[in-house]
XYZ file of C-alpha atoms in Angstrom:
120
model
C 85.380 -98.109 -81.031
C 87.003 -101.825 -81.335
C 88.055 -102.576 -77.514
C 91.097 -105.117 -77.392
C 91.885 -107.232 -74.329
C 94.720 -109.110 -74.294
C 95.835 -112.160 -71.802
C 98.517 -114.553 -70.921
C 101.453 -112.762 -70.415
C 103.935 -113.566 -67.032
C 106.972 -114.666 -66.267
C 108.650 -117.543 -67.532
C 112.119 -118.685 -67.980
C 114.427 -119.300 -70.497
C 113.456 -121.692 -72.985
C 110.209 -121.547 -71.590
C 106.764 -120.926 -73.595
C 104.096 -118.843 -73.081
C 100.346 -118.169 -74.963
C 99.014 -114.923 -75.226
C 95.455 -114.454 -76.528
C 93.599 -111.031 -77.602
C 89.659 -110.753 -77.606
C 88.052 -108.224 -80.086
C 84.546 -106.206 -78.892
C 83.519 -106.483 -82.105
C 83.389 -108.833 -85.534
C 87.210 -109.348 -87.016
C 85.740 -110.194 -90.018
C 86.673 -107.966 -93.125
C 89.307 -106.031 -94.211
C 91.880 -106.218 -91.390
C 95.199 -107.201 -89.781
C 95.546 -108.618 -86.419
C 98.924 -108.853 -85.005
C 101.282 -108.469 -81.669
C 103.992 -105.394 -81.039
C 105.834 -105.423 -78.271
C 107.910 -102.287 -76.148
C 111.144 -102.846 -74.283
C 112.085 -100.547 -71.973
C 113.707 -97.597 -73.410
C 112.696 -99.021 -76.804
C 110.474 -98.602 -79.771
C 107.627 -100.283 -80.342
C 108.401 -103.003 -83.072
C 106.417 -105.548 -85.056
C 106.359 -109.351 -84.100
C 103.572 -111.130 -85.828
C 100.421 -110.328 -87.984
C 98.031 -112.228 -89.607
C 95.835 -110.940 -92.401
C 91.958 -111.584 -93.212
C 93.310 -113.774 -96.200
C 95.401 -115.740 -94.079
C 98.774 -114.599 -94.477
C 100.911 -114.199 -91.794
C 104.252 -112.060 -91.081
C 106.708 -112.597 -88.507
C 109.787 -110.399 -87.169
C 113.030 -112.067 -87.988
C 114.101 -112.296 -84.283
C 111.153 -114.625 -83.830
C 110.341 -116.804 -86.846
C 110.659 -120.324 -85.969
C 109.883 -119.510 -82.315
C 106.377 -117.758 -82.416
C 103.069 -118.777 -83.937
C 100.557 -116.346 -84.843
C 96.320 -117.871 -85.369
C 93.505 -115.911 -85.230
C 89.585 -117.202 -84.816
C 87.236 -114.961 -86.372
C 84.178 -117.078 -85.413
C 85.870 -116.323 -81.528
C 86.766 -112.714 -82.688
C 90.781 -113.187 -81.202
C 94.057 -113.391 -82.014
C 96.671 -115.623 -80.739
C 100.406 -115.937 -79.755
C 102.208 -118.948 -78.931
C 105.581 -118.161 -77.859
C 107.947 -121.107 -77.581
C 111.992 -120.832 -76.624
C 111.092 -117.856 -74.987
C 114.680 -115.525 -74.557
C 115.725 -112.677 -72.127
C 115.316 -110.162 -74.847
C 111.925 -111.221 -75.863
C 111.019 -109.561 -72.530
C 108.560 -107.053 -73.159
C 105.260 -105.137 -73.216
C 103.339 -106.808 -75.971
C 100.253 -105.140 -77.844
C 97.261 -106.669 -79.680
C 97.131 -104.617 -82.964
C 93.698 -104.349 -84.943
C 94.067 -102.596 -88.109
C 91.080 -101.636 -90.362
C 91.911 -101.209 -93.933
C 89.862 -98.957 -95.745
C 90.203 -98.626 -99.539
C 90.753 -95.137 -100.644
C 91.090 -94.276 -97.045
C 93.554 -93.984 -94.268
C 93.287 -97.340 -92.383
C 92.845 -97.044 -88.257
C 94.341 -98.649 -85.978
C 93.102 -100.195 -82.178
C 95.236 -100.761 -79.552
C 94.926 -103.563 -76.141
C 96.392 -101.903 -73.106
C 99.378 -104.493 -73.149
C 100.404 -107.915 -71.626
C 103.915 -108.410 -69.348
C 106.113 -110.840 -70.697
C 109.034 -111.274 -69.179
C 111.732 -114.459 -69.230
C 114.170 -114.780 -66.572
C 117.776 -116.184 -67.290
């Protein structure tokens, strides 16, 4: 069982930038995606950013241009620098780990979430 423990969220305002960082129990080499969700209140969990084992990376049109998502397999962790941070970015943001099995249904590991919240 992959723990996930994620860091860096607070409070910040407007404009502001924040870094949160997500450290893997185990190796985050192979077949896997590491990314960031985040929860509003009274909202669905949604996709920001995810980075693949080949490199490729995937952003939520609300924060291209904005966020930056790395990853450090030789550090087994997962990155995200948040710059011209907005109200509604405010949220509970989750590391993701996603295992990709061929021929199999992939599994997914979850961090217990970060606060990020930007004041007007």
């Amino acid at each position: 069982q992959v723990q996930l423990v994620e860091s860096g969220g607070g409070l910040v305002q407007a404009g502001g930038s924040l870094t949160l960082s997500c450290a893997a129990s185990e190796s985050t080499l192979g077949l896997n995606i590491m990314g960031w969700y985040r929860q509003a209140p009274e909202k669905q969990r949604e996709l920001v950013a995810t980075h693949s084992w080949s490199g490729s990376t995937n952003y939520a049109d609300s924060v291209k241009g904005r966020f930056t998502i790395s990853r450090d397999n030789a550090k087994n962790t997962v990155s995200l620098q948040m710059d011209s941070l907005k109200p509604e970015d405010t949220a509970v943001y989750y590391c993701n780990l996603r295992r990709i099995r061929i021929g199999s249904k992939s599994t997914d590991y979850w961090g217990q979430g970060t606060q990020v919240t930007v004041s007007t």
